[in-house]
Coordinates of C-alpha atoms and ligand atoms in Angstrom, one line a residue:
M55 CA 110.3 80.7 29.5
N56 CA 110.7 84.2 30.6
T57 CA 107.1 85.3 30.3
E58 CA 107.8 88.7 31.7
K59 CA 110.1 89.5 28.7
L60 CA 107.8 87.9 26.3
A61 CA 104.8 89.9 27.3
N62 CA 106.9 93.2 27.2
T63 CA 108.1 92.2 23.8
L64 CA 104.5 91.2 22.4
I65 CA 102.8 94.1 24.0
P66 CA 105.6 96.7 24.4
E67 CA 103.6 100.0 25.3
E68 CA 103.4 100.9 28.9
L69 CA 99.9 100.3 30.2
P70 CA 98.1 101.2 33.5
A71 CA 98.4 98.7 36.3
L72 CA 95.4 96.3 36.5
E73 CA 94.2 97.7 39.7
E74 CA 93.9 101.1 38.1
F75 CA 90.9 99.6 35.9
E76 CA 89.3 98.3 39.1
K77 CA 89.6 102.0 40.5
M78 CA 88.4 103.7 37.4
Y79 CA 85.2 101.5 37.0
P80 CA 84.0 100.8 40.6
E81 CA 81.1 98.7 41.4
R82 CA 78.0 100.7 40.8
Q83 CA 76.2 101.9 43.8
L84 CA 72.8 100.5 43.1
K85 CA 70.1 99.2 45.5
K86 CA 70.1 95.5 46.0
G87 CA 68.6 93.3 43.5
A88 CA 69.2 96.0 40.7
E89 CA 70.3 94.7 37.3
V90 CA 72.6 96.0 35.0
T91 CA 71.9 95.0 31.4
R92 CA 73.2 95.9 28.1
L93 CA 72.5 95.7 24.3
A94 CA 75.8 94.9 22.7
P95 CA 75.3 95.1 18.7
S96 CA 77.9 95.2 16.2
P97 CA 77.6 98.4 13.9
T98 CA 76.7 96.6 10.8
G99 CA 73.5 98.7 10.1
F100 CA 71.3 95.7 10.4
I101 CA 69.2 95.8 13.6
H102 CA 66.8 93.1 13.8
L103 CA 63.9 91.7 15.6
G104 CA 66.0 89.5 17.9
N105 CA 67.7 92.7 19.0
L106 CA 64.6 94.2 20.1
Y107 CA 63.5 91.1 21.6
S108 CA 66.5 90.9 23.9
A109 CA 66.5 94.9 24.4
L110 CA 62.8 94.6 25.7
A111 CA 63.8 92.0 28.1
D112 CA 67.1 94.0 29.1
E113 CA 65.2 97.3 29.5
R114 CA 62.2 95.9 31.6
I115 CA 64.6 94.1 33.8
A116 CA 66.9 97.0 34.4
H117 CA 64.1 99.4 34.9
T118 CA 62.0 97.3 37.0
T119 CA 64.8 96.6 39.3
G120 CA 66.0 99.9 39.7
G121 CA 69.2 99.2 37.6
I122 CA 70.8 100.3 34.4
F123 CA 70.3 99.5 30.8
Y124 CA 73.3 100.8 28.4
L125 CA 74.5 100.6 24.8
R126 CA 77.8 99.1 23.9
I127 CA 79.1 99.0 20.5
E128 CA 80.9 95.8 19.5
D129 CA 83.0 97.2 16.7
T130 CA 85.8 94.9 16.9
D131 CA 85.4 93.6 13.4
L132 CA 86.0 96.7 11.2
K133 CA 84.9 94.9 8.0
R134 CA 81.2 94.9 9.3
K135 CA 81.1 98.5 10.2
V136 CA 78.7 100.7 8.5
D137 CA 78.3 104.5 8.8
G138 CA 75.6 105.8 10.9
A139 CA 74.8 102.3 12.4
V140 CA 74.8 103.4 15.9
E141 CA 72.5 106.2 15.4
S142 CA 70.2 103.8 13.5
V143 CA 70.2 101.4 16.5
I144 CA 69.3 104.2 18.9
R145 CA 66.6 105.6 16.7
S146 CA 65.0 102.2 16.1
L147 CA 65.0 101.3 19.7
R148 CA 63.7 104.8 20.6
Y149 CA 60.8 104.3 17.9
F150 CA 59.8 101.3 20.1
G151 CA 60.0 103.3 23.2
L152 CA 63.2 102.0 24.6
N153 CA 65.7 104.4 25.9
F154 CA 69.3 103.6 27.1
D155 CA 70.4 105.1 30.4
E156 CA 74.0 105.4 29.4
G157 CA 76.2 104.1 26.4
A158 CA 77.6 105.0 22.9
E159 CA 76.2 108.4 21.9
I160 CA 73.9 108.6 24.7
D161 CA 74.0 111.9 26.3
S162 CA 74.1 110.8 29.9
P163 CA 75.7 111.9 33.3
L164 CA 75.9 108.2 33.8
N165 CA 78.4 107.7 31.3
A166 CA 81.1 106.7 33.7
Y167 CA 82.0 103.1 32.3
G168 CA 82.9 104.2 28.8
P169 CA 84.3 104.3 26.3
Y170 CA 81.4 102.3 25.0
Y171 CA 83.0 101.4 21.6
Q172 CA 85.1 98.4 21.9
R173 CA 87.8 99.8 19.6
Q174 CA 88.5 102.6 22.1
R175 CA 89.1 100.3 24.9
A176 CA 92.2 98.7 23.7
P177 CA 94.5 99.6 26.3
I178 CA 92.2 97.8 29.0
Y179 CA 92.1 94.7 27.0
R180 CA 96.0 94.7 26.1
A181 CA 96.9 95.3 29.6
Y182 CA 95.0 92.3 30.6
V183 CA 96.3 90.1 27.7
K184 CA 99.8 91.3 28.7
D185 CA 99.1 90.1 32.3
L186 CA 98.0 86.7 30.9
I187 CA 101.0 86.4 28.9
K188 CA 103.2 87.1 31.9
R189 CA 101.4 84.7 34.0
G190 CA 101.9 82.1 31.2
L191 CA 98.3 81.9 30.5
A192 CA 98.4 83.2 26.9
Y193 CA 100.9 82.9 24.2
P194 CA 101.5 84.2 20.7
C195 CA 100.6 82.0 17.6
F196 CA 102.2 82.4 14.2
C197 CA 99.9 79.7 12.3
T198 CA 98.9 80.9 9.0
E199 CA 95.3 80.8 7.6
E200 CA 96.3 77.9 5.3
E201 CA 97.8 76.0 8.2
L202 CA 94.8 76.4 10.4
N203 CA 92.7 75.2 7.4
E204 CA 94.6 72.1 6.9
V205 CA 94.3 71.3 10.7
R206 CA 90.5 71.7 10.3
A207 CA 90.2 69.5 7.3
K208 CA 92.3 66.7 9.0
Q209 CA 90.0 67.0 12.2
T210 CA 86.9 67.0 10.1
E211 CA 88.2 63.7 8.3
N212 CA 89.1 62.1 11.6
K213 CA 85.7 63.1 13.0
E214 CA 87.3 65.0 15.7
I215 CA 86.3 68.2 17.3
T216 CA 87.8 71.0 15.2
G217 CA 89.6 73.8 16.7
Y218 CA 93.0 74.6 18.3
Y219 CA 93.6 72.5 21.4
G220 CA 95.8 69.8 22.7
K221 CA 98.3 68.3 20.1
Y222 CA 96.7 70.6 17.5
A223 CA 97.8 73.6 19.3
K224 CA 101.0 73.8 17.5
C225 CA 102.2 77.2 18.8
R226 CA 101.5 76.4 22.5
N227 CA 104.6 74.7 23.0
L228 CA 107.0 76.8 20.9
T229 CA 110.5 77.3 22.6
E230 CA 111.6 80.9 23.6
E231 CA 114.1 80.6 20.7
E232 CA 111.3 79.7 18.1
I233 CA 109.1 82.4 19.1
Y234 CA 111.9 85.2 18.9
R235 CA 112.8 83.8 15.6
N236 CA 109.3 84.1 14.3
L237 CA 109.2 87.5 15.7
S238 CA 112.6 88.7 14.1
E239 CA 111.1 87.3 10.9
G240 CA 108.3 89.7 11.2
K241 CA 105.7 86.9 11.1
P242 CA 102.3 88.2 12.1
F243 CA 100.6 86.7 15.3
V244 CA 97.6 86.4 17.3
I245 CA 97.6 86.0 21.0
R246 CA 95.8 82.7 22.3
L247 CA 94.5 81.7 25.7
K248 CA 96.4 78.8 27.1
S249 CA 93.5 76.9 28.1
Q250 CA 93.7 75.1 31.5
G251 CA 90.4 73.2 30.9
N252 CA 89.9 69.6 30.3
T253 CA 86.9 68.2 28.2
Q254 CA 86.5 65.4 30.6
N255 CA 85.1 67.8 33.0
K256 CA 81.6 69.0 33.1
I257 CA 80.3 72.2 34.5
T258 CA 76.8 72.7 35.8
F259 CA 75.5 76.0 35.1
R260 CA 72.1 78.0 35.9
D261 CA 71.1 80.0 32.7
R262 CA 68.4 82.3 33.9
I263 CA 66.3 81.7 30.8
K264 CA 67.2 78.0 30.0
G265 CA 67.5 76.8 33.4
E266 CA 70.1 74.3 34.6
I267 CA 72.4 73.3 31.8
T268 CA 75.6 71.3 31.8
V269 CA 78.5 72.2 29.8
T270 CA 81.8 70.8 29.0
E271 CA 84.9 72.6 30.2
N272 CA 86.7 74.4 27.4
D273 CA 90.0 73.2 26.2
Q274 CA 90.3 75.3 23.1
D275 CA 93.1 77.8 22.9
V276 CA 90.9 80.5 21.5
V277 CA 92.3 83.7 20.1
I278 CA 92.1 86.6 22.6
L279 CA 93.9 89.2 20.8
K280 CA 94.0 89.4 16.8
S281 CA 96.8 90.3 14.7
D282 CA 95.5 93.8 14.5
G283 CA 95.9 94.2 18.4
I284 CA 92.1 94.0 18.7
P285 CA 90.3 91.4 21.1
T286 CA 88.1 88.9 19.8
Y287 CA 84.3 88.9 21.0
H288 CA 85.0 86.4 23.6
F289 CA 87.8 88.6 25.6
A290 CA 86.1 91.7 25.0
H291 CA 82.9 90.2 26.4
A292 CA 84.8 89.3 29.7
I293 CA 86.6 92.5 30.0
D294 CA 83.7 94.9 29.3
D295 CA 80.9 93.0 31.0
H296 CA 83.3 93.0 34.2
F297 CA 84.2 96.6 34.0
M298 CA 80.9 97.9 32.9
R299 CA 79.5 96.0 35.8
T300 CA 77.0 94.1 34.0
T301 CA 75.0 91.9 36.3
L302 CA 73.1 90.0 33.7
V303 CA 74.1 89.3 30.3
I304 CA 70.9 88.5 27.8
R305 CA 72.2 87.4 24.5
G306 CA 71.2 84.9 21.8
E307 CA 71.3 81.3 22.2
E308 CA 73.9 81.2 19.5
W309 CA 76.4 82.2 22.0
L310 CA 75.6 79.3 24.3
S311 CA 78.2 77.0 22.7
S312 CA 80.9 79.6 23.6
L313 CA 79.8 79.7 27.2
P314 CA 82.8 77.4 28.3
I315 CA 85.1 79.8 26.8
H316 CA 83.6 82.5 28.6
L317 CA 83.5 80.6 31.8
E318 CA 87.4 79.9 31.6
L319 CA 88.2 83.6 30.6
F320 CA 86.3 85.1 33.8
K321 CA 88.0 82.5 35.8
V322 CA 91.6 83.1 34.5
L323 CA 90.9 86.9 34.7
G324 CA 89.7 86.7 38.1
F325 CA 86.3 88.3 37.6
K326 CA 83.0 87.5 39.2
L327 CA 80.8 85.9 36.5
P328 CA 77.7 87.8 35.7
A329 CA 74.4 85.9 35.4
Y330 CA 73.3 84.9 31.7
G331 CA 70.2 84.4 30.2
H332 CA 70.3 82.9 26.6
T333 CA 67.2 83.9 24.6
C334 CA 65.7 81.3 22.1
S335 CA 65.7 82.2 18.4
L336 CA 62.6 83.5 16.8
M337 CA 60.8 81.2 14.4
K338 CA 58.1 81.4 11.8
V339 CA 55.9 78.9 10.1
D340 CA 56.8 78.9 6.5
N341 CA 54.8 76.5 4.2
G342 CA 53.8 74.4 7.2
V343 CA 57.4 73.9 8.6
K344 CA 58.9 75.9 11.5
R345 CA 62.0 77.5 10.9
K346 CA 64.4 80.4 12.1
L347 CA 63.7 83.9 10.8
S348 CA 66.4 84.5 8.3
K349 CA 67.9 87.7 7.1
R350 CA 67.8 86.6 3.4
K351 CA 64.4 85.3 3.4
D352 CA 62.4 87.3 5.8
P353 CA 62.4 91.2 5.5
E354 CA 60.2 91.0 8.8
L355 CA 63.5 90.3 10.5
S356 CA 64.8 93.7 10.2
L357 CA 63.5 96.6 12.7
D358 CA 63.7 98.9 9.8
Y359 CA 60.8 97.0 8.1
Y360 CA 58.4 97.9 11.0
R361 CA 59.3 101.6 10.8
K362 CA 59.0 101.8 7.2
A363 CA 55.8 99.9 7.0
G364 CA 54.3 102.1 9.6
Y365 CA 53.7 99.6 12.4
Y366 CA 52.4 101.2 15.5
P367 CA 55.4 100.8 17.9
K368 CA 53.3 99.9 20.8
A369 CA 51.7 97.1 19.1
V370 CA 55.0 95.6 18.0
V371 CA 56.3 95.8 21.6
K372 CA 52.9 94.3 23.0
Y373 CA 53.1 91.6 20.7
L374 CA 56.8 90.7 21.4
M375 CA 55.8 90.8 25.1
T376 CA 53.3 88.0 24.5
I377 CA 56.0 86.0 23.1
L378 CA 58.7 87.2 25.5
N379 CA 56.7 86.4 28.8
S380 CA 54.1 83.6 28.7
N381 CA 51.8 85.4 31.4
F382 CA 51.8 88.6 29.5
E383 CA 48.4 88.0 27.8
E384 CA 46.6 86.8 30.9
W385 CA 48.0 89.9 32.7
E386 CA 46.7 92.2 29.9
R387 CA 43.2 90.6 29.9
K388 CA 42.8 91.2 33.4
N389 CA 44.4 94.8 33.2
P390 CA 43.1 96.1 30.0
S391 CA 43.7 99.7 30.6
A392 CA 47.1 99.3 32.3
D393 CA 50.3 100.7 30.8
I394 CA 52.7 97.9 29.6
S395 CA 55.3 99.2 32.1
E396 CA 53.0 98.1 34.8
F397 CA 53.6 94.4 33.9
K398 CA 56.0 92.7 36.2
F399 CA 58.4 91.3 33.6
T400 CA 60.5 88.3 34.9
I401 CA 63.3 86.7 33.0
E402 CA 62.3 83.1 34.4
K403 CA 59.2 83.3 32.5
M404 CA 60.9 83.7 29.1
G405 CA 60.5 81.0 26.5
K406 CA 63.1 78.3 26.6
S407 CA 62.9 77.3 22.9
G408 CA 61.8 78.5 19.6
A409 CA 59.7 81.5 19.9
L410 CA 57.1 81.6 17.1
F411 CA 56.7 85.1 15.4
D412 CA 53.6 85.4 13.6
L413 CA 52.9 88.6 11.3
D414 CA 49.3 87.9 11.2
K415 CA 49.1 87.9 14.9
L416 CA 51.0 91.1 15.0
N417 CA 48.5 92.5 12.5
D418 CA 45.6 91.7 14.7
V419 CA 47.4 93.2 18.0
S420 CA 48.1 96.3 15.8
R421 CA 44.6 96.6 14.6
N422 CA 43.3 96.5 18.1
E423 CA 45.8 98.8 19.4
L424 CA 45.3 101.4 16.8
A425 CA 41.3 101.3 17.4
T426 CA 42.1 102.6 20.9
L427 CA 43.3 106.0 19.6
T428 CA 41.5 109.2 19.3
A429 CA 41.3 110.8 15.8
E430 CA 43.9 113.1 17.0
Q431 CA 46.3 110.5 18.0
T432 CA 45.7 108.6 14.9
Y433 CA 46.5 111.8 12.8
D434 CA 49.7 112.2 14.9
F435 CA 50.7 108.7 14.2
L436 CA 50.1 108.9 10.6
R437 CA 51.5 112.4 10.0
T438 CA 54.9 111.3 11.7
W439 CA 55.1 108.4 9.3
T440 CA 54.3 110.6 6.5
D441 CA 56.8 113.0 7.3
E442 CA 59.5 110.6 7.2
F443 CA 58.3 107.9 4.5
G444 CA 55.4 109.5 2.8
T445 CA 55.5 111.2 -0.7
D446 CA 55.4 114.9 -1.3
A447 CA 51.7 114.6 -1.9
D448 CA 51.1 112.8 1.1
R449 CA 52.6 115.4 3.3
A450 CA 50.6 118.0 1.4
H451 CA 47.4 116.2 2.3
F452 CA 48.3 116.0 5.8
A453 CA 48.7 119.7 6.1
D454 CA 45.0 120.1 6.0
K455 CA 44.4 118.7 9.3
D456 CA 40.6 119.5 9.4
T457 CA 40.0 117.3 6.4
L458 CA 42.2 114.7 7.8
I459 CA 40.6 114.4 11.2
K460 CA 37.1 114.1 9.2
I461 CA 38.5 111.3 7.1
I462 CA 40.1 109.5 10.0
N463 CA 36.8 109.6 12.0
L464 CA 35.0 108.2 8.8
I465 CA 37.5 105.3 8.2
C466 CA 37.8 104.5 11.8
G467 CA 34.1 104.7 12.4
I468 CA 34.8 107.2 15.5
G469 CA 31.8 108.6 16.7
G470 CA 29.8 105.8 14.7
K471 CA 27.9 102.8 16.1
K472 CA 31.0 100.6 15.8
R473 CA 34.8 101.4 15.8
R474 CA 36.1 100.0 12.6
K475 CA 39.5 98.3 12.7
D476 CA 40.7 98.7 9.1
I477 CA 43.9 100.4 10.0
V478 CA 46.7 98.0 10.5
R479 CA 49.9 100.1 10.0
A480 CA 50.6 103.6 8.6
E481 CA 52.0 102.7 5.1
S482 CA 48.6 100.9 4.1
A483 CA 46.4 103.5 6.0
V484 CA 47.9 106.4 4.3
R485 CA 47.2 104.8 0.8
M486 CA 43.5 104.3 2.1
L487 CA 43.3 108.1 1.9
D488 CA 44.3 108.6 -1.6
Y489 CA 40.8 108.7 -3.2
F490 CA 40.0 111.7 -1.0
F491 CA 42.5 113.9 -2.9
D492 CA 42.3 114.5 -6.7
D493 CA 46.0 114.4 -7.1
T494 CA 46.1 110.7 -5.8
F495 CA 42.7 109.5 -6.9
R496 CA 43.3 106.8 -9.4
P497 CA 39.8 105.1 -10.0
E498 CA 39.5 101.9 -11.7
Y499 CA 35.9 102.0 -12.9
S500 CA 34.4 98.5 -12.8
Y501 CA 30.5 98.9 -13.3
R502 CA 28.4 96.0 -13.6
F503 CA 25.7 97.8 -15.7
D504 CA 26.0 99.0 -19.2
A505 CA 26.8 102.5 -20.2
Q506 CA 23.3 104.1 -20.7
T507 CA 22.4 103.0 -17.3
V508 CA 25.5 104.1 -15.5
N509 CA 25.5 107.4 -17.1
G510 CA 21.7 108.0 -16.4
I511 CA 22.2 107.4 -12.8
L512 CA 25.3 109.5 -12.5
D513 CA 23.7 112.4 -14.3
S514 CA 20.5 112.2 -12.4
F515 CA 22.3 112.2 -8.9
A516 CA 24.6 114.8 -10.1
E517 CA 21.5 117.1 -10.5
V518 CA 20.1 116.5 -7.2
Y519 CA 23.1 116.2 -4.9
D520 CA 23.2 118.8 -2.4
E521 CA 26.1 118.5 0.2
S522 CA 24.0 120.2 3.0
D523 CA 21.6 117.1 2.8
D524 CA 21.7 114.9 6.1
N525 CA 22.1 111.2 5.6
Q526 CA 18.5 110.6 5.5
T527 CA 17.7 113.1 2.8
W528 CA 20.7 112.1 0.8
F529 CA 19.4 108.5 0.8
A530 CA 16.0 109.3 0.0
K531 CA 17.6 111.0 -3.2
V532 CA 19.5 107.8 -4.1
K533 CA 16.1 105.9 -3.8
E534 CA 14.4 108.4 -6.0
V535 CA 17.0 108.0 -8.8
A536 CA 16.7 104.3 -8.4
A537 CA 13.0 104.3 -8.9
N538 CA 13.4 106.8 -11.9
H539 CA 15.8 104.4 -13.6
G540 CA 13.8 101.1 -13.0
F541 CA 15.7 100.1 -9.9
A542 CA 13.8 99.0 -6.7
A543 CA 14.0 101.7 -4.2
E544 CA 13.2 99.3 -1.1
M545 CA 15.3 96.3 -0.8
S546 CA 12.2 94.4 0.4
A547 CA 10.3 95.0 -2.8
Y548 CA 13.4 93.8 -4.8
K549 CA 13.6 90.6 -2.9
A550 CA 10.0 90.0 -3.2
N551 CA 10.0 90.4 -7.0
P552 CA 13.4 90.7 -8.6
E553 CA 12.2 90.2 -12.1
N554 CA 10.4 93.3 -12.0
F555 CA 13.5 95.6 -11.5
R556 CA 16.7 96.0 -13.2
G557 CA 18.5 96.0 -9.9
S558 CA 18.1 97.4 -6.5
V559 CA 18.9 100.7 -4.6
S560 CA 22.1 99.0 -3.7
D561 CA 23.1 98.5 -7.1
V562 CA 22.4 102.2 -7.7
A563 CA 24.5 103.1 -4.7
E564 CA 27.5 101.0 -6.0
I565 CA 27.4 102.9 -9.3
L566 CA 27.6 106.1 -7.3
R567 CA 30.3 104.8 -5.1
I568 CA 32.6 103.6 -7.9
A569 CA 32.3 106.9 -9.6
V570 CA 33.2 108.9 -6.6
T571 CA 35.7 106.6 -4.9
G572 CA 36.8 104.3 -7.7
M573 CA 35.9 101.4 -5.5
S574 CA 33.0 99.1 -4.8
N575 CA 33.6 99.1 -1.2
S576 CA 34.0 102.2 0.8
P577 CA 32.9 103.8 4.3
D578 CA 29.8 105.7 4.4
L579 CA 29.4 107.2 0.9
C580 CA 27.1 110.2 2.2
T581 CA 30.1 111.2 4.3
I582 CA 32.6 110.8 1.7
M583 CA 30.6 112.9 -0.7
G584 CA 30.4 115.6 2.3
I585 CA 34.0 115.5 2.8
L586 CA 34.7 116.0 -0.9
G587 CA 32.2 118.9 -1.1
K588 CA 29.6 119.3 -3.9
E589 CA 31.9 120.7 -6.7
R590 CA 34.4 117.6 -6.4
T591 CA 31.7 115.3 -6.0
V592 CA 29.7 116.3 -9.2
A593 CA 33.1 116.4 -10.9
R594 CA 33.7 112.7 -10.0
L595 CA 30.1 111.8 -11.0
K596 CA 30.8 113.3 -14.4
A597 CA 34.3 112.0 -14.8
G598 CA 32.9 108.6 -13.9
R599 CA 30.7 108.3 -17.1
M600 CA 31.2 105.6 -19.4
C601 CA 32.0 106.5 -22.9
Ligands
LIG151 N1 77.9 91.6 19.5 C1 77.3 90.5 19.8 C2 76.1 90.3 18.8 O1 75.7 91.1 18.1 C3 76.5 90.6 21.2 C4 76.4 89.5 22.0 C5 76.2 89.7 23.4 O2 75.2 90.5 23.5 O3 76.9 89.5 24.1 O4 75.7 89.1 18.7

């Protein structure tokens, strides 16, 4: 077979000599031990927690070793492409404090290893495929979808390994004449690797996360170039990670089964193999059963979920760190005020199997993390969320920063005896502010006393309320109103003889609270009334009357 002629027929265009690519993308000049890592998502518009999990490891490893973390867009499958997806990846990761040093849509002087969109790299892939055809290591395959399905069905029936290999690799042994006849008939074709492997051979391999693993040599004649002239993931991975000079490929464990293919591709292409680390899947406990997080069932798999729900990014990162590196929590206990970037992240300490992701735990981390912020920082965080996801009313409320700071101080117990940890995320926190503003105040009055009692108490308090009263004077007035309406002014008196009273001062305070906030639980009522001011407080006391 004249493979030179075949290569020129199948890939007719003039392409640069292979050495040119080596010159174009030279070894990176980095210090010894520096790792080059990458995130290589498909532009599907769906960026998930697993991507962040890997990206965190990529970013930490690159930046703690003095290396590079870059973004490559794997857009070989046009069907899955969504507009704006690349911007969304960058924005999402930036939200979590992760920045790329180079790559697609990254404005960087380092961008010397692009293009970073695979579709724009066709000449490189095609030059190498052409070379493999010339060397008799790749061939055209004309099998139709139906033929391949038939073969698969037969293999399944015979309980054999499915795929295109050995006696099933029909086009592997086509004669020159048959090939040219198919071509002249205009039959579409793909290019397959002519595998040199043998499944009798085992390869021992050291995965940086999973440790030593043994895999079976590849014997599948996998497709390397699809009929549209664009490579498959396997081929693009080998070419790109070689020419972008990746030193460490961190990717999901679903790729582990394809590793033998990649080992063979790197070998036939004559490229040095990068190190690999296959991350374990993120799991959750659902009805007592541990299962993989699923795109269909679990909204929390999507990174957008965290932005929209207003999770504090640092809390998400911190929580992910605790599942990424087993020694992170201990380090944090010993270094409570240190920044996460000071933690020495090591790939070897990453979990080998099923990392459990627990939203309740994340909520706890988030609560604690938010409780370390000042009122000003809390305001900024909530305001940023409101600007993007809040309603017009929310944005108008945030324009009044002085009032917002007062409310935040109160809700968070800043300056009080004990810091409160009620804020878990921005979305729910912003809803906690609603009752401070008349346009979002939607009370549901649920008094435990009759109308006459409630109205009497509300009227009496409205008469004596003065916003300049300090907490003590304010409470003395509540007690006075209580006594005037047959309620015990002192809890001790009430406890000693409950039958002598209609209730206690705390019942009176509850009635006032329900009228003013619409809830029977709230932070300090005197402060809330102070924030509202006399006019609005009295208006609420009046509006809270029962008919
Ligand atoms: N495009 C692949 C994915 O999104 C990337 C896998 C890899 O990192 O190599 O799963």
